[in-house]
Coordinates of C-alpha atoms in Angstrom, one line a residue:
M13 CA 16.9 -11.4 -27.5
I14 CA 17.5 -8.2 -29.5
A15 CA 14.2 -6.7 -27.4
R16 CA 16.2 -7.7 -24.3
S17 CA 20.1 -6.8 -25.3
F18 CA 18.3 -3.0 -26.0
M19 CA 16.8 -2.6 -22.8
F20 CA 19.5 -4.3 -20.9
A21 CA 22.0 -2.2 -22.4
A22 CA 21.1 0.4 -21.3
L23 CA 19.4 -0.4 -17.9
A24 CA 23.4 -1.3 -17.3
I25 CA 24.7 2.2 -17.8
A26 CA 21.9 3.6 -15.8
F27 CA 21.0 1.8 -12.9
P28 CA 23.6 1.7 -10.6
V29 CA 23.3 4.6 -8.7
P30 CA 25.5 4.8 -5.3
A31 CA 23.1 6.4 -2.4
L32 CA 22.7 10.1 -2.0
A33 CA 24.9 11.7 -0.7
G34 CA 24.1 14.1 2.7
D35 CA 24.6 14.5 6.1
E36 CA 25.5 11.0 7.9
S37 CA 25.2 12.5 11.2
Q38 CA 21.7 12.8 10.4
G39 CA 21.4 9.6 9.3
P40 CA 18.7 9.1 6.6
P41 CA 15.4 11.7 6.0
N42 CA 12.5 11.0 6.6
V43 CA 9.1 10.6 3.4
L44 CA 6.1 11.5 3.4
L45 CA 4.5 10.5 0.0
I46 CA 1.1 11.3 -0.6
L47 CA -0.9 10.1 -3.5
A48 CA -4.5 12.3 -4.6
D49 CA -7.0 10.1 -5.8
D50 CA -8.1 10.8 -9.6
L51 CA -6.2 14.3 -9.8
G52 CA -5.1 15.4 -13.0
Y53 CA -2.0 16.7 -14.5
G54 CA -4.3 19.8 -15.6
D55 CA -5.9 20.3 -12.2
P56 CA -2.7 21.7 -10.0
R57 CA -1.3 25.6 -11.9
C58 CA 1.9 24.5 -11.8
Y59 CA 0.9 22.3 -14.1
N60 CA -1.4 24.0 -15.8
P61 CA -1.9 28.1 -15.8
D62 CA -5.3 27.9 -17.5
S63 CA -6.3 25.6 -14.1
K64 CA -9.2 26.7 -13.3
V65 CA -9.0 25.3 -9.8
P66 CA -7.1 27.2 -6.8
T67 CA -3.6 25.2 -5.8
P68 CA -1.4 27.7 -3.6
A69 CA -0.3 24.3 -1.4
L70 CA 0.8 22.4 -4.6
D71 CA 2.2 25.5 -6.6
R72 CA 4.7 26.5 -3.4
L73 CA 5.5 22.5 -3.6
A74 CA 6.5 23.1 -7.4
S75 CA 8.3 26.5 -6.0
Q76 CA 10.3 24.6 -3.4
G77 CA 11.1 21.2 -5.5
M78 CA 11.6 19.7 -8.6
R79 CA 8.3 19.0 -11.0
F80 CA 8.4 16.5 -12.9
T81 CA 6.5 16.8 -16.3
D82 CA 6.2 13.6 -17.8
A83 CA 5.3 11.6 -14.9
H84 CA 3.2 7.9 -14.8
S85 CA 0.9 6.1 -12.4
P86 CA 1.4 2.2 -13.6
S87 CA -2.2 2.3 -14.8
S88 CA -5.1 4.5 -15.8
V89 CA -7.0 3.5 -12.2
C90 CA -6.9 3.2 -8.9
T91 CA -5.8 0.2 -7.3
P92 CA -3.0 -1.6 -10.0
T93 CA -1.2 1.8 -9.4
R94 CA -1.6 1.6 -5.7
Y95 CA -0.1 -2.5 -5.9
G96 CA 2.9 -0.4 -7.9
L97 CA 3.5 2.1 -6.2
L98 CA 4.0 0.1 -3.1
T99 CA 5.9 -2.5 -4.5
G100 CA 7.7 -1.3 -7.6
R101 CA 5.8 -3.7 -9.9
Y102 CA 3.8 -3.9 -12.6
C103 CA 0.4 -4.9 -11.4
W104 CA -0.9 -7.0 -14.1
R105 CA 2.0 -9.1 -13.6
T106 CA -0.4 -10.5 -10.5
R107 CA -3.8 -11.8 -10.7
L108 CA -5.7 -8.5 -11.8
K109 CA -5.3 -8.1 -15.1
S110 CA -7.6 -5.5 -15.5
G111 CA -10.1 -3.4 -13.4
V112 CA -10.4 -2.6 -9.6
L113 CA -10.5 -4.4 -6.3
L114 CA -13.9 -3.8 -4.6
G115 CA -14.3 -3.0 -0.9
D116 CA -14.3 -6.6 0.0
S117 CA -11.8 -8.1 -2.0
P118 CA -8.9 -10.4 -0.7
A119 CA -5.7 -8.9 -0.2
L120 CA -3.6 -8.2 -3.7
I121 CA -0.8 -8.1 -2.6
E122 CA 1.5 -11.5 -2.0
P123 CA 2.3 -12.4 1.8
D124 CA 6.1 -12.8 0.5
R125 CA 6.3 -9.6 -1.5
L126 CA 8.9 -6.8 -0.1
T127 CA 6.7 -3.4 0.0
L128 CA 7.7 -0.3 0.2
P129 CA 6.6 0.0 4.2
A130 CA 8.8 -3.3 4.6
L131 CA 11.8 -2.4 3.1
L132 CA 11.8 1.2 5.3
Q133 CA 11.0 -1.1 8.5
R134 CA 14.0 -3.1 7.8
Q135 CA 16.0 0.0 8.1
G136 CA 14.3 1.1 11.4
F137 CA 12.0 3.5 10.3
D138 CA 8.5 4.1 12.1
T139 CA 5.7 3.2 9.4
M140 CA 2.9 4.1 9.2
G141 CA -0.4 4.9 6.2
V142 CA -3.6 6.8 6.3
G143 CA -6.1 7.2 3.8
K144 CA -7.6 4.6 1.4
W145 CA -6.6 1.4 0.9
H146 CA -7.9 -0.6 -2.0
L147 CA -5.1 -3.5 -1.8
G148 CA -7.6 -6.0 -0.8
L149 CA -8.3 -6.6 2.8
G150 CA -8.0 -11.0 4.3
D151 CA -8.0 -13.8 2.4
S152 CA -10.4 -15.4 2.0
A153 CA -13.5 -14.7 -1.2
E154 CA -15.2 -11.8 0.4
T155 CA -13.4 -10.4 3.2
D156 CA -15.2 -10.8 6.3
Y157 CA -15.6 -7.2 8.6
S158 CA -16.1 -9.2 11.5
L159 CA -12.4 -10.7 11.9
P160 CA -8.7 -9.2 11.7
L161 CA -8.0 -7.9 8.6
V162 CA -5.4 -9.8 7.4
P163 CA -3.5 -9.7 5.6
G164 CA -4.0 -6.8 5.0
P165 CA -1.9 -3.0 5.7
T166 CA -0.1 -4.2 8.8
T167 CA 0.8 -7.2 7.1
V168 CA 2.7 -5.5 4.0
G169 CA 4.8 -3.3 6.5
F170 CA 2.7 -0.5 8.6
D171 CA 3.1 -0.6 12.0
H172 CA -0.1 1.9 11.9
Y173 CA -2.5 1.9 9.6
F174 CA -5.8 4.5 9.5
G175 CA -8.5 4.7 6.6
I176 CA -11.1 3.2 4.9
P177 CA -11.1 0.5 2.8
A178 CA -11.7 0.8 -0.9
S179 CA -12.7 3.9 -3.1
L180 CA -15.3 6.0 -1.3
D181 CA -18.6 5.2 -3.8
M182 CA -17.8 1.3 -2.5
P183 CA -19.0 -0.5 0.4
P184 CA -19.0 -1.4 3.2
Y185 CA -18.8 3.0 4.0
V186 CA -16.0 2.1 6.6
F187 CA -12.8 3.5 8.3
I188 CA -10.2 0.9 10.1
R189 CA -7.8 0.9 11.9
D190 CA -4.7 -1.4 11.8
D191 CA -6.8 -4.6 11.0
R192 CA -9.5 -3.6 12.3
P193 CA -13.1 -1.7 12.4
V194 CA -13.2 1.5 13.9
V195 CA -16.9 0.5 14.4
P196 CA -18.4 -2.5 12.2
P197 CA -20.3 -1.6 8.8
S198 CA -23.0 -3.1 10.3
E199 CA -26.0 -0.5 9.2
E200 CA -27.2 -0.4 4.9
I201 CA -27.1 2.9 2.5
G202 CA -29.0 2.9 -0.4
A203 CA -27.4 4.2 -3.5
S204 CA -27.0 8.6 -3.8
A205 CA -29.1 9.9 -6.4
H206 CA -26.2 11.7 -8.2
R207 CA -23.1 10.3 -10.1
R208 CA -21.3 13.8 -11.5
Q209 CA -22.1 17.5 -11.4
G210 CA -25.5 17.5 -9.6
G211 CA -24.1 18.1 -6.6
G212 CA -24.7 15.3 -3.2
G213 CA -22.0 13.1 -4.5
F214 CA -22.1 9.7 -5.5
W215 CA -22.0 6.3 -4.0
R216 CA -23.2 2.6 -4.7
A217 CA -25.8 0.9 -2.0
G218 CA -24.1 -1.7 0.7
A219 CA -23.2 -1.8 4.7
I220 CA -22.0 1.3 6.4
A221 CA -21.1 1.9 9.5
P222 CA -23.6 3.6 12.0
G223 CA -22.0 7.3 12.2
F224 CA -20.2 7.4 9.2
R225 CA -20.7 10.0 6.7
H226 CA -19.0 10.5 3.2
I227 CA -18.1 14.2 3.9
D228 CA -16.6 13.5 7.2
V229 CA -14.3 11.2 5.5
L230 CA -11.6 13.8 3.5
P231 CA -11.1 16.1 6.8
E232 CA -11.0 12.4 9.4
L233 CA -7.8 11.5 7.1
E234 CA -6.2 15.1 7.5
R235 CA -6.7 15.1 10.7
E236 CA -4.9 11.8 11.4
A237 CA -1.8 12.6 9.2
I238 CA -1.7 16.0 11.1
A239 CA -1.9 14.2 14.4
F240 CA 1.0 12.1 13.6
L241 CA 3.7 15.0 12.6
D242 CA 2.4 16.5 15.6
D243 CA 3.2 13.7 18.1
R244 CA 6.4 13.3 16.1
G245 CA 7.5 17.0 16.2
E246 CA 6.9 16.7 20.1
A247 CA 8.6 13.2 20.6
G248 CA 11.4 14.6 19.0
A249 CA 13.3 12.6 16.0
D250 CA 15.2 9.3 17.4
R251 CA 13.3 7.2 14.7
P252 CA 13.0 8.3 11.0
F253 CA 9.3 8.0 9.6
F254 CA 7.7 6.8 7.0
L255 CA 3.9 8.8 6.4
Y256 CA 1.9 7.2 3.5
V257 CA -1.3 9.0 2.5
P258 CA -3.2 8.3 -0.2
L259 CA -6.0 10.4 0.2
S260 CA -9.9 9.7 -0.9
A261 CA -10.5 13.0 -3.0
P262 CA -11.0 14.5 -5.5
H263 CA -12.5 10.6 -6.1
T264 CA -16.3 10.6 -6.5
P265 CA -18.1 11.2 -4.5
W266 CA -17.4 14.6 -4.8
L267 CA -18.5 16.1 -1.4
P268 CA -16.1 19.8 -1.4
T269 CA -17.2 20.8 2.5
D270 CA -19.2 24.5 2.7
A271 CA -16.0 26.7 3.2
Y272 CA -15.2 25.2 -0.9
L273 CA -17.7 25.5 -2.5
G274 CA -17.6 28.2 -5.3
R275 CA -13.9 28.1 -4.6
S276 CA -13.2 26.9 -8.4
G277 CA -14.9 27.3 -11.7
A278 CA -15.2 23.6 -12.3
G279 CA -17.9 22.7 -10.3
F280 CA -18.3 20.0 -7.9
Y281 CA -14.6 18.3 -8.6
G282 CA -13.1 21.6 -8.8
D283 CA -13.9 22.3 -5.2
F284 CA -13.5 19.4 -4.4
A285 CA -9.6 18.7 -5.8
A286 CA -9.6 22.9 -4.4
M287 CA -9.9 21.3 -0.5
V288 CA -7.7 18.6 -2.0
D289 CA -5.2 21.2 -2.2
A290 CA -5.7 22.9 0.9
T291 CA -5.6 19.3 2.8
I292 CA -2.2 18.5 1.9
G293 CA -1.0 22.4 2.3
R294 CA -2.1 22.1 5.8
I295 CA 0.0 18.3 6.1
L296 CA 2.9 20.0 4.8
E297 CA 2.1 22.7 7.5
A298 CA 2.1 20.6 9.9
L299 CA 5.2 18.5 8.5
D300 CA 7.2 22.4 9.0
R301 CA 5.6 23.0 12.3
S302 CA 7.1 19.9 13.6
G303 CA 10.9 20.7 12.6
L304 CA 11.3 17.5 10.7
A305 CA 10.5 20.0 7.5
D306 CA 14.6 20.1 6.3
R307 CA 15.3 16.5 6.8
T308 CA 11.8 15.2 4.9
L309 CA 11.1 14.0 1.3
V310 CA 8.4 15.0 0.4
I311 CA 6.9 13.2 -2.6
V312 CA 2.7 14.2 -4.4
T313 CA 1.4 12.9 -7.1
S314 CA -2.1 10.9 -8.1
D315 CA -2.9 7.7 -8.8
N316 CA -4.4 8.0 -12.4
G317 CA -6.1 10.7 -14.4
A318 CA -9.1 13.0 -13.6
H319 CA -12.9 11.2 -14.6
W320 CA -13.2 14.4 -16.6
P321 CA -14.4 14.1 -20.4
E322 CA -15.3 16.4 -23.1
S323 CA -18.6 17.4 -21.8
D324 CA -17.1 18.1 -18.9
I325 CA -14.5 20.4 -20.4
S326 CA -16.9 22.1 -23.0
R327 CA -19.2 22.7 -19.6
F328 CA -16.2 24.7 -17.5
G329 CA -13.3 25.0 -20.3
H330 CA -11.4 23.0 -17.8
R331 CA -8.7 20.6 -18.9
A332 CA -8.7 18.5 -15.8
N333 CA -5.6 16.4 -17.7
G334 CA -3.7 19.4 -19.4
P335 CA -3.6 19.1 -23.5
W336 CA -3.2 15.7 -23.5
R337 CA -5.9 13.1 -25.0
G338 CA -8.3 11.3 -22.6
Q339 CA -9.0 10.9 -18.9
K340 CA -8.9 8.2 -16.0
A341 CA -8.7 4.7 -17.4
D342 CA -7.8 5.1 -20.8
I343 CA -4.6 4.3 -22.9
H344 CA -4.1 7.3 -24.0
E345 CA -1.6 10.2 -22.1
G346 CA -4.6 11.9 -19.6
G347 CA -5.2 8.3 -18.3
H348 CA -1.9 7.6 -16.7
R349 CA 0.5 11.1 -17.2
V350 CA -0.2 12.4 -13.8
P351 CA 1.6 15.5 -11.9
F352 CA 4.6 14.1 -9.7
L353 CA 7.0 17.6 -6.8
V354 CA 9.7 16.2 -5.0
R355 CA 10.3 18.5 -2.2
W356 CA 13.8 17.3 -0.2
P357 CA 15.9 20.3 1.0
G358 CA 19.2 20.1 0.5
V359 CA 19.2 17.8 -2.3
V360 CA 16.2 19.1 -4.8
S361 CA 16.7 22.4 -6.2
P362 CA 14.0 24.9 -5.8
G363 CA 12.1 25.4 -8.5
S364 CA 13.7 22.6 -10.9
S365 CA 11.7 20.2 -13.3
C366 CA 12.7 17.6 -14.8
E367 CA 11.8 15.8 -18.5
Q368 CA 12.5 12.6 -18.1
T369 CA 9.7 9.8 -18.4
V370 CA 9.7 8.6 -14.8
C371 CA 7.0 5.8 -13.3
L372 CA 5.2 5.3 -10.3
T373 CA 6.3 2.6 -9.9
D374 CA 9.7 3.9 -9.4
V375 CA 9.6 5.7 -6.1
M376 CA 10.7 2.3 -4.3
A377 CA 13.6 2.1 -5.9
T378 CA 14.5 6.0 -5.5
V379 CA 14.2 5.8 -1.8
A380 CA 15.8 2.4 -1.5
A381 CA 18.9 4.3 -3.0
V382 CA 18.1 7.4 -0.4
V383 CA 18.1 5.2 2.8
G384 CA 20.7 2.8 1.6
A385 CA 18.9 0.0 1.2
E386 CA 20.3 -2.8 -0.8
L387 CA 17.1 -4.0 -2.9
P388 CA 16.8 -8.0 -3.5
D389 CA 16.7 -8.9 -7.0
D390 CA 13.2 -11.0 -6.1
S391 CA 11.7 -7.5 -5.5
A392 CA 10.7 -3.6 -7.3
E393 CA 11.1 -5.5 -10.7
D394 CA 10.0 -3.0 -12.0
S395 CA 11.5 0.3 -10.4
F396 CA 14.7 2.5 -11.4
D397 CA 16.3 4.8 -9.4
L398 CA 15.4 8.2 -9.7
A399 CA 18.2 9.7 -7.3
P400 CA 20.3 11.2 -9.9
L401 CA 17.8 13.5 -11.4
L402 CA 16.3 14.7 -7.9
R403 CA 20.4 15.7 -7.6
G404 CA 20.0 17.2 -11.0
E405 CA 22.3 15.0 -13.2
S406 CA 22.0 14.7 -16.1
P407 CA 22.1 11.1 -17.0
A408 CA 23.9 10.0 -20.7
V409 CA 21.3 7.3 -21.1
P410 CA 17.1 8.2 -20.1
I411 CA 17.1 6.3 -16.8
R412 CA 14.1 4.2 -17.6
P413 CA 14.3 2.5 -20.8
A414 CA 11.2 2.0 -21.1
T415 CA 7.9 2.6 -19.8
V416 CA 4.8 0.0 -20.0
H417 CA 1.3 1.6 -19.7
H418 CA -2.0 -0.4 -18.9
A419 CA -5.3 0.8 -19.6
M420 CA -8.8 -0.5 -17.5
R421 CA -9.4 -3.0 -19.9
G422 CA -6.4 -4.2 -19.4
M423 CA -4.7 -2.6 -22.7
F424 CA -1.3 -2.8 -23.1
A425 CA 1.3 0.5 -24.7
V426 CA 4.9 1.1 -24.2
R427 CA 6.8 3.7 -24.5
V428 CA 10.4 4.2 -26.2
G429 CA 11.9 8.3 -25.8
D430 CA 9.6 9.5 -27.6
W431 CA 7.7 6.2 -29.2
K432 CA 4.4 5.0 -28.0
L433 CA 3.0 2.2 -29.2
I434 CA -0.5 1.2 -28.6
E435 CA -1.6 -2.6 -28.6
G436 CA -5.5 -1.9 -29.9
L437 CA -7.5 0.3 -31.1
G438 CA -10.2 2.6 -28.9
S439 CA -9.4 4.1 -25.5
G440 CA -9.0 0.5 -23.8
G441 CA -11.0 2.6 -21.2
F442 CA -14.0 5.2 -20.4
T443 CA -14.3 7.3 -23.6
A444 CA -15.8 6.1 -26.6
P445 CA -15.2 3.7 -27.7
G446 CA -13.6 1.4 -25.4
S447 CA -12.1 -0.7 -27.9
I448 CA -12.4 -1.4 -31.8
D449 CA -12.0 -4.2 -33.7
P450 CA -9.6 -3.3 -36.8
T451 CA -11.8 -6.2 -38.9
T452 CA -14.5 -4.1 -39.1
L453 CA -13.0 -1.1 -40.6
G454 CA -11.7 -2.9 -43.4
P455 CA -8.6 -3.7 -45.9
G456 CA -5.3 -2.5 -44.3
A457 CA -6.6 -1.3 -40.7
P458 CA -4.2 -0.8 -38.2
M459 CA -4.6 -3.2 -35.9
G460 CA -2.9 -1.0 -33.2
Q461 CA -1.5 2.7 -32.5
L462 CA 1.5 4.6 -33.1
Y463 CA 2.5 7.8 -31.8
N464 CA 5.2 10.2 -31.9
L465 CA 5.1 12.2 -28.8
S466 CA 7.4 14.8 -29.6
E467 CA 5.5 15.4 -32.7
D468 CA 2.2 14.5 -32.3
P469 CA 2.0 15.7 -28.3
D470 CA -2.1 15.2 -28.9
E471 CA -2.1 12.0 -30.0
S472 CA -4.3 12.4 -33.5
E473 CA -1.6 10.8 -36.1
N474 CA -1.9 6.7 -35.9
L475 CA 1.8 5.6 -37.4
W476 CA 1.3 2.8 -37.0
N477 CA 1.0 1.1 -40.9
D478 CA 3.4 4.1 -41.9
R479 CA 6.1 2.8 -39.1
P480 CA 6.6 -1.2 -39.1
D481 CA 9.7 -0.8 -38.3
V482 CA 9.0 1.5 -35.0
V483 CA 6.4 -1.3 -33.9
S484 CA 8.4 -3.9 -34.7
R485 CA 10.7 -3.1 -32.0
L486 CA 8.1 -1.5 -29.6
G487 CA 6.5 -4.5 -29.8
A488 CA 9.4 -6.9 -29.2
V489 CA 10.6 -4.1 -26.5
L490 CA 6.8 -5.0 -24.8
D491 CA 6.9 -8.6 -24.9
E492 CA 10.2 -9.1 -23.5
I493 CA 9.4 -6.9 -20.6
R494 CA 6.1 -8.9 -20.1
S495 CA 7.5 -12.6 -20.6
S496 CA 10.8 -11.7 -18.7
G497 CA 9.1 -11.0 -15.2
R498 CA 10.8 -7.6 -14.7
S499 CA 12.4 -4.7 -16.4
R500 CA 15.1 -3.7 -13.9
P501 CA 18.5 -5.8 -14.3
D502 CA 18.8 -8.1 -12.0
A503 CA 22.1 -8.7 -10.9
E504 CA 23.1 -11.1 -13.7
A505 CA 22.2 -8.7 -16.5
T506 CA 23.9 -6.0 -14.6
S507 CA 27.2 -7.9 -14.2
A508 CA 27.4 -9.1 -17.8
Q509 CA 26.5 -5.9 -19.6
S510 CA 29.1 -4.1 -17.5
G511 CA 31.9 -6.4 -18.2
P512 CA 35.0 -8.1 -16.5

């Protein structure tokens, strides 16, 4: 109960925020949400001036809007982050407790769960998704691509969807439109010869649609997103739109087209990341061309950190995850601290930045506030409204009193202020050792990890044994968030804390 009191007392102060003021005659803004795949915190030069990846589009976006420096994906791998982004709920509350889905996994989003596109659909928005889905398709144990792909994107709020089922290194390799393959995956392809820096990209063996080429996917997604925006410009602006663009890159296979080979100083990955930046730039140019940019809230972020081990840092001198420890899949900061850029003309101050801790689950509550929609108590349970931060306000208490992090292997961490507690030893992900049994370390070994990020951003000094008081306090907060089923306060808790 101590943890619950601590958590909800802060929430009652921080959460109730009215919708953003604006020109009511213009109606709610359009929403463009672009999610890069495995783009690291240190790849954009607006986050890392020493980056060896040219990112003029992201840098320009940062100059036009707000750059968040302490933003986190809810997981350090992709499927759970996508679930959290579209539902406002931590994915570890679902059946998926670790790892990611495959290309033939059944749908993960529950049939009765309110999602971000469904919320906006109810508000009169046209909703479109373009890109990597990776949230499962169908309801059988193994997706049957000869049947309608439902449940799927069109059953969770998207009017239309075009993209690929999962990561581009996972079969089947096929484009889907709405609830069917564009061309069925009737052929087979062998595994690629190279995994990382050998060129040619990496993918697993499996089913593939005739004519499908991995190198065509990112350009095809770009064309589809641009076509949607061009059509909006031609058709006028009778209805607001939500365009969700979860790019397939720079996740493997690293396949920059000829125009981007050698563009960076970080090998095939860096060249592909430069191509991602250019793709984002052309999508934003299409938004400008549509005449709707001034009425559009733009959010650009990444689903987790870059897959960039120490060997790549040494080889290229490029820190894809910036100054942070670890990489994609890890519980340490490099696994889940991500770029997060927001542009909204007339509301967000150009060239501004925010140091508050935020999470991608917060997008749902924030967009709900922006469009004037109310969130039911049984939805977006881990989503907090960032609207005051977008307005440049400095709330007396943090918007989020606590943030839960989750690694590929299912390892948990919780962040409260400057303190970060990790339940267990090791990275929980790709960086060796993934896990450590504390009983093998001898008497008195710490059972977990505790870091003060303001004093030790490298997560190099484990204070678990030195600060048992902090371990106890943060452990109680984490336990309460897990057991209560939510971290956003429900109406009853908010009313009780507010008083008569």
